[in-house]
Coordinates of C-alpha atoms in Angstrom, one line a residue:
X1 CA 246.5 163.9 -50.6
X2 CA 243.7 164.6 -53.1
X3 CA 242.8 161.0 -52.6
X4 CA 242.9 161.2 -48.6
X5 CA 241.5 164.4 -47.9
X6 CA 239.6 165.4 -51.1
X7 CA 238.7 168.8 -49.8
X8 CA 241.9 170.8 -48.9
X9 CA 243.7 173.5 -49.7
X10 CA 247.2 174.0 -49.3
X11 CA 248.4 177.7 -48.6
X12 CA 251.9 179.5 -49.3
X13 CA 253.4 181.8 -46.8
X14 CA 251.5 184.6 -48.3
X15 CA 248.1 183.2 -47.7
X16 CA 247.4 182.3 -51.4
X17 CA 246.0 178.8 -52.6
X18 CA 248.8 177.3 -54.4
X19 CA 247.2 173.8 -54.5
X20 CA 243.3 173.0 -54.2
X21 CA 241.5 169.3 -53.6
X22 CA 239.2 168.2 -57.0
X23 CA 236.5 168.7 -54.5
X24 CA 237.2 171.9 -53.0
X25 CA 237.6 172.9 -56.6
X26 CA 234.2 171.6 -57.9
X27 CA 232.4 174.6 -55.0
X28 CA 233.8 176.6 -57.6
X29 CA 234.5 174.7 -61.4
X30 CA 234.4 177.8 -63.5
X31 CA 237.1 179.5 -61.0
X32 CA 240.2 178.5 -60.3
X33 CA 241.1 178.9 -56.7
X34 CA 244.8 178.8 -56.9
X35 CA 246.8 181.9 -57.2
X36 CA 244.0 183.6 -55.1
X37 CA 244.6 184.7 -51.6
X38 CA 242.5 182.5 -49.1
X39 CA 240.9 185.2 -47.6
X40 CA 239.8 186.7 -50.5
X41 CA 238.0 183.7 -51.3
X42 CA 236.4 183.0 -47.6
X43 CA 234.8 185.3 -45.3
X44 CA 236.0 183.7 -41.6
X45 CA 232.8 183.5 -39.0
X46 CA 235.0 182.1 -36.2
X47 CA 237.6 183.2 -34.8
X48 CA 236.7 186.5 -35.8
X49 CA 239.8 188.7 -35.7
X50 CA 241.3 187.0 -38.8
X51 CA 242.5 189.3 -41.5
X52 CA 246.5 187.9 -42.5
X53 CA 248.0 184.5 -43.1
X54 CA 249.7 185.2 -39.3
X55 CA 246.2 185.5 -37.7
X56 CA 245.3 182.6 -39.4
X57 CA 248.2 180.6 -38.7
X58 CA 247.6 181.3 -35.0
X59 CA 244.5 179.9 -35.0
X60 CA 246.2 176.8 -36.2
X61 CA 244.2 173.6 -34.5
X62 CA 241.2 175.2 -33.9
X63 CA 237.9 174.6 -35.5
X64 CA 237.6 177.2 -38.0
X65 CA 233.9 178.7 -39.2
X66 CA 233.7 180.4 -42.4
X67 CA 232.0 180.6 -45.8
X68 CA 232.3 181.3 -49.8
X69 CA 232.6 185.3 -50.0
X70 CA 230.6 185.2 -53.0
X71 CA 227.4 183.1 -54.6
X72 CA 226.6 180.0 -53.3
X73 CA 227.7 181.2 -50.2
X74 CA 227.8 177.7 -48.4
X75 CA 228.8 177.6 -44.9
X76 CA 232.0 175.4 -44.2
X77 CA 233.8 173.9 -41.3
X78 CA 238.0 173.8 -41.3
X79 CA 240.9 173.0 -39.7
X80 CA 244.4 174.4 -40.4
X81 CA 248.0 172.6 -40.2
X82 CA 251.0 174.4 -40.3
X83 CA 253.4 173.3 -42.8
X84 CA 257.0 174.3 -42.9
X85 CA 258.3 176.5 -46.3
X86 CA 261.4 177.7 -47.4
X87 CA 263.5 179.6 -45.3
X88 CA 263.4 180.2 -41.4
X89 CA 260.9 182.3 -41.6
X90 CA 258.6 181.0 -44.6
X91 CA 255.2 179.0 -43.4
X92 CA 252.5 177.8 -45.3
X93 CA 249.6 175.6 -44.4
X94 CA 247.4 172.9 -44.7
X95 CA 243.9 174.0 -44.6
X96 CA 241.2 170.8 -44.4
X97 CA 237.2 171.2 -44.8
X98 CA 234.0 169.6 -44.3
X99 CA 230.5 170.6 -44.9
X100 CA 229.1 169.9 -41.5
X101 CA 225.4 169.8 -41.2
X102 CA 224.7 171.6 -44.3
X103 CA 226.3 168.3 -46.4
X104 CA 222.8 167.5 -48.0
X105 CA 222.3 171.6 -49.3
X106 CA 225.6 171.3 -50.6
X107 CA 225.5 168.0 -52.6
X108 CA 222.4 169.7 -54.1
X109 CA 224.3 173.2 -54.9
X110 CA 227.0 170.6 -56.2
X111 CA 226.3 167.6 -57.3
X112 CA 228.7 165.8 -55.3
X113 CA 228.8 161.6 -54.9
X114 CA 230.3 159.4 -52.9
X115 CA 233.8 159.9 -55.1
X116 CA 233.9 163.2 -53.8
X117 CA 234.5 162.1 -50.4
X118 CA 237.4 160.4 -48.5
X119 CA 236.5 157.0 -48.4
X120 CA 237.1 156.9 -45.0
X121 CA 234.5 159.8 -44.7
X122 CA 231.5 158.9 -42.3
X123 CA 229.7 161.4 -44.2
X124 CA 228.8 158.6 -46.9
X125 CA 227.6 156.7 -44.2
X126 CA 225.3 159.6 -43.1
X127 CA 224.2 159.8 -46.3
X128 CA 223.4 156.3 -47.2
X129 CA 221.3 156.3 -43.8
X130 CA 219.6 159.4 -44.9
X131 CA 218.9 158.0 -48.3
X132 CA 217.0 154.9 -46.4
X133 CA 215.5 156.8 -44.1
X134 CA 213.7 158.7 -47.0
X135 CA 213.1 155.9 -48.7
X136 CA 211.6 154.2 -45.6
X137 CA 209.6 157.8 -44.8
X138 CA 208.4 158.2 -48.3
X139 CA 207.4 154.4 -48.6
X140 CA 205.3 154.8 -45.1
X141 CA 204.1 158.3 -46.2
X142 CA 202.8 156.1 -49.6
X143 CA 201.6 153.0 -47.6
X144 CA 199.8 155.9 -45.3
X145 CA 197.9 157.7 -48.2
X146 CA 197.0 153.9 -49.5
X147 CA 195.8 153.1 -46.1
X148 CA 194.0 156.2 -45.7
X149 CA 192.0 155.8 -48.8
X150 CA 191.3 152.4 -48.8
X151 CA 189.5 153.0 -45.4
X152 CA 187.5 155.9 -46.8
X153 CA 186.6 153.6 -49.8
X154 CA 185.5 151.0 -47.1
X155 CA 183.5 153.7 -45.1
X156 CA 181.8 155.1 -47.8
X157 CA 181.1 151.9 -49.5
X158 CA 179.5 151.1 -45.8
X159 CA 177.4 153.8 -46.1
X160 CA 176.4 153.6 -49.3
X161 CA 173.4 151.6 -51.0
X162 CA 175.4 149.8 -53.8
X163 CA 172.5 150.0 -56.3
X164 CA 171.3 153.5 -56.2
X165 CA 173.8 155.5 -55.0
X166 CA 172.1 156.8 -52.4
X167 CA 172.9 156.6 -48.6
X168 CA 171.9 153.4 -46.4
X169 CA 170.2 152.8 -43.4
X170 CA 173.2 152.9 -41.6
X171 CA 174.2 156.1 -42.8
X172 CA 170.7 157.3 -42.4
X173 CA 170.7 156.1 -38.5
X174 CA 174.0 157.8 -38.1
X175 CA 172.4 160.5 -39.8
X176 CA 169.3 160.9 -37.9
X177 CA 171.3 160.8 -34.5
X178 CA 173.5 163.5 -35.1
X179 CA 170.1 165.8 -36.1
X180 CA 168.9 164.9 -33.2
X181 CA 172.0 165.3 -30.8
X182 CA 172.6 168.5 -32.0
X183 CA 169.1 170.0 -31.4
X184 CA 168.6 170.5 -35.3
X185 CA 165.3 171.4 -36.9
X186 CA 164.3 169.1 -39.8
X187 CA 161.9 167.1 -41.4
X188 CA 161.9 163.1 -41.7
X189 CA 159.8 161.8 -44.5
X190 CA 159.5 157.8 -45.7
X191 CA 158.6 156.6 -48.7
X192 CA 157.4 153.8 -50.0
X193 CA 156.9 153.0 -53.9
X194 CA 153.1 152.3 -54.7
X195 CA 153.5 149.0 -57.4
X196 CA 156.6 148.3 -57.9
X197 CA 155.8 144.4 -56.4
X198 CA 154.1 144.2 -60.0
X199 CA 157.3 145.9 -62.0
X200 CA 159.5 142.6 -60.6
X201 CA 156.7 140.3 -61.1
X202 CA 155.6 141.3 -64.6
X203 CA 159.0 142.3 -66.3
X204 CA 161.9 140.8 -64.0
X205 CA 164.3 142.3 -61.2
X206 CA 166.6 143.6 -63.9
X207 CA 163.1 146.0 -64.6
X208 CA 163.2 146.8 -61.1
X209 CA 166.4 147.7 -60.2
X210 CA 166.4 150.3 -62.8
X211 CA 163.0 151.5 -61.8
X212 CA 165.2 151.6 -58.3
X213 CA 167.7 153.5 -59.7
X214 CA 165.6 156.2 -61.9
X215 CA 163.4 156.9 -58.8
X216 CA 166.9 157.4 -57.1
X217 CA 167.7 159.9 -59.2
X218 CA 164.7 161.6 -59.3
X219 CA 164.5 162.2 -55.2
X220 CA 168.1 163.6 -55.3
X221 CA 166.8 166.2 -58.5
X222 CA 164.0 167.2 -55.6
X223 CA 166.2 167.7 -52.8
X224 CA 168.5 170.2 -51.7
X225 CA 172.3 169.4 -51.6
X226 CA 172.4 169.6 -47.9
X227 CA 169.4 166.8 -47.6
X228 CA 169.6 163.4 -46.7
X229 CA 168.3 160.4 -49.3
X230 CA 168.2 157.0 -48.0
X231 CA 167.3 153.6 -49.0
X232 CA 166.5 151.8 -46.0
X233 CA 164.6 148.8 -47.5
X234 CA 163.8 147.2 -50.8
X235 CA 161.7 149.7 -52.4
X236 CA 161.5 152.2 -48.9
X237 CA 163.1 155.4 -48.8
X238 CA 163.8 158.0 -46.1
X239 CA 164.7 162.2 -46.8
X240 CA 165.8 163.9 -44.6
X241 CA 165.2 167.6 -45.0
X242 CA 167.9 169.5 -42.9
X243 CA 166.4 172.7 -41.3
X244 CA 163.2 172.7 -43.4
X245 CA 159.8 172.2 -41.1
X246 CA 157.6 174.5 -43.3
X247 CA 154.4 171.9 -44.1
X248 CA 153.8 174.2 -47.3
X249 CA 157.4 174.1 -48.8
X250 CA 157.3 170.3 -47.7
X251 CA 154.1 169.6 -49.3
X252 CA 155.4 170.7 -52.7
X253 CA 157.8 168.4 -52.8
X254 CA 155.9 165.9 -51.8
X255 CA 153.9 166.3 -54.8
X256 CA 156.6 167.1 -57.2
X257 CA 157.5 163.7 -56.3
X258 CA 154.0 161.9 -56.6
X259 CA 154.1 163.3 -60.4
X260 CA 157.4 162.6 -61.5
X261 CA 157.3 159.5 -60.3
X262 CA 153.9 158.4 -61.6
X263 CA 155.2 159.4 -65.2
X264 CA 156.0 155.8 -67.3
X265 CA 159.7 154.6 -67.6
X266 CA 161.0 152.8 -70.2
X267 CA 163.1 149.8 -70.1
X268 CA 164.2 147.3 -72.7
X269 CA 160.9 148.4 -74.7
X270 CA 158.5 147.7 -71.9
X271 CA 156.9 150.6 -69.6
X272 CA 157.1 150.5 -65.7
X273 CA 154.7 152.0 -63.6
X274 CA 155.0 153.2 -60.0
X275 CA 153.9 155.8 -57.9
X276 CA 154.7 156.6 -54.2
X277 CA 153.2 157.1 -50.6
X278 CA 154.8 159.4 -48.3
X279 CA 154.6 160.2 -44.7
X280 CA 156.7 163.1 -42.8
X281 CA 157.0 164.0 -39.4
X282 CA 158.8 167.1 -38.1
X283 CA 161.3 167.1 -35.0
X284 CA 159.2 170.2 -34.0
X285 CA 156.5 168.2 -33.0
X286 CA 158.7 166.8 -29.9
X287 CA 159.9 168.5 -26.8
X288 CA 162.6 165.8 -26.9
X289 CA 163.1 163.7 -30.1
X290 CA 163.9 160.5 -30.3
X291 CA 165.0 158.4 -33.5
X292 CA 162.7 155.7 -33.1
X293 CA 160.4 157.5 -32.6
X294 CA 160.6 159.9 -35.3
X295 CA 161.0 156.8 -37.9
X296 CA 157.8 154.8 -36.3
X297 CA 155.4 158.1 -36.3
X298 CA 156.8 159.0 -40.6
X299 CA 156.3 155.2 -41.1
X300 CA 152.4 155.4 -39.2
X301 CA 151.7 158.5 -41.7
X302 CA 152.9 156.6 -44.5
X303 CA 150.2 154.0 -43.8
X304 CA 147.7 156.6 -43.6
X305 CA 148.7 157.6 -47.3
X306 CA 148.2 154.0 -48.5
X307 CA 145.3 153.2 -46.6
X308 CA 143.3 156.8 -48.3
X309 CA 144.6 155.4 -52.0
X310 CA 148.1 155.5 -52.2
X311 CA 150.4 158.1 -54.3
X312 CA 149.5 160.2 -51.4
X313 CA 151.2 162.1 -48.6
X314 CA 150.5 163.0 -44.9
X315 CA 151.9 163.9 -42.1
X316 CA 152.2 162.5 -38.6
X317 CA 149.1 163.8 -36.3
X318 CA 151.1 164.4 -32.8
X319 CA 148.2 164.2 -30.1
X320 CA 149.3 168.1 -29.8
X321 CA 150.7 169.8 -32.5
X322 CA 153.0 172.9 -31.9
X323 CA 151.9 175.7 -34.3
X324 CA 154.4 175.9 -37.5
X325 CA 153.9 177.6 -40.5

């Protein structure tokens, strides 16, 4: 019987355990559950009106509800058999358990395996398909995360200028159209490095990409965390200053910039030397901006700066300027 029904209990006419399955036991290893009275062991949920071994034995074939009276209280599911005693009047029973839905809790609470269980028990099936199914959940859930982050490492290696650091033209358009989509106020300024044609020529592109790199570095130091840097060319650059439009504030930078980036850098014991022309138009100057032509009228002051001498900055004339401090 142990072997074929694993979690039973077999009851004298008085309603006490006189024989308990090695599983039923294990609910409870440190006490022993013969010699106690069944009742004073379970606390019946269904039927109800069950206080004796007679009420109990009349419910004989029903599904029985009930749970441990004491700590872990976990619910059960039973059936009772009859079983005939000594004497006419004498009946004991055959009392036979399952866990139900709350198998997984229990062989937590337990430690139960598969030895614990008839081995004609579908509940090892139901567990073995549970086990794969959260294998094949947590497998997708990893394959998910992988997925995920290998297409925000694409994204933001397809935004990203691989040299610098700094954002692309891509990003930069994308950028730019959401400013101007959402009705923003900001500030578009290009830049272009004043002699850094000679820094490749006399000392080598290895020269010049870290001359790249430094002057990186330097425009995010001048800009605010909120603010756009962008190279869009070989040595062109584009900020984009997110709800700043005060010339004054703008023109500081601007020359912050011109000296920092006039000062000599170093590199493999020879000194490079650049400077920068800027040009910056503001979306306040339009009713109705447009990219393009934002970019074209920044990129039209910028050859106003060269064409007065370089390491200079201006901004776009519009034929009829709003007032802006």
């Amino acid at each position: 019987m142990d072997a074929l029904s694993p979690m039973h209990l077999v009851l004298d006419e008085t309603g006490h355990v006189i024989h308990a399955g090695p599983t039923m036991q294990k609910l409870r290893p440190d006490s022993p559950m013969a010699g106690r009275r069944f009742l004073e062991i379970f606390e019946m949920s269904r039927p109800r009106a069950v206080s004796s071994m007679p009420a109990l034995l009349a419910s004989a074939g029903m599904k029985l509800h009930l749970r441990l009276r004491d700590e872990p209280r976990t619910p059960l599911k039973a059936v009772l058999v009859p079983l005939a005693g000594e004497g006419a009047e004498a009946q004991g029973a055959l009392v036979n358990f399952s866990f139900g839905i709350s198998i997984l809790d229990a062989i937590q609470t337990y430690t139960l395996h598969s030895g614990d269980f008839a081995p004609t028990d579908l509940t090892i099936e139901m567990l073995y398909l549970i086990e794969a199914k959260t294998a094949a959940m947590e497998a997708s859930r990893t394959l998910n995360l992988r997925l995920q982050g290998a297409k925000i490492a694409a994204e933001e290696q397809a935004y990203t200028d691989t040299l610098t650091g700094l954002k692309n033209r891509r990003a930069m358009d994308h950028i730019l159209s959401r400013l101007v989509r959402t009705g923003q106020d900001f500030a578009l300024m290009h830049l272009d490095l004043d002699w850094f044609k000679q820094v490749n020529d006399s000392h080598g592109h290895a020269a010049g990409d870290y001359v790249l790199q430094h002057v990186a570095r330097l425009m995010v130091d001048e800009t605010r965390g909120g603010d756009t840097v962008a190279r869009i060319g070989g040595d062109e650059f584009v900020l984009l200053f997110h709800n700043l439009t005060r010339r004054a504030r703008i023109e500081e930078i601007a020359a912050r910039l011109i000296q920092r980036l006039e000062a000599p850098i170093s590199f493999e014991g020879v000194t490079c030397r650049v400077s920068c022309s800027m040009g910056t138009t503001l979306s306040t100057f339009y009713d109705q901006p447009r990219a393009e032509q934002l970019l074209a009228d920044a990129d039209s002051a910028l050859y106003a700066s060269k064409k007065a001498g370089r390491a200079q900055h201006r901004f776009f004339i519009p034929d009829d300027p709003p007032q802006t401090p």
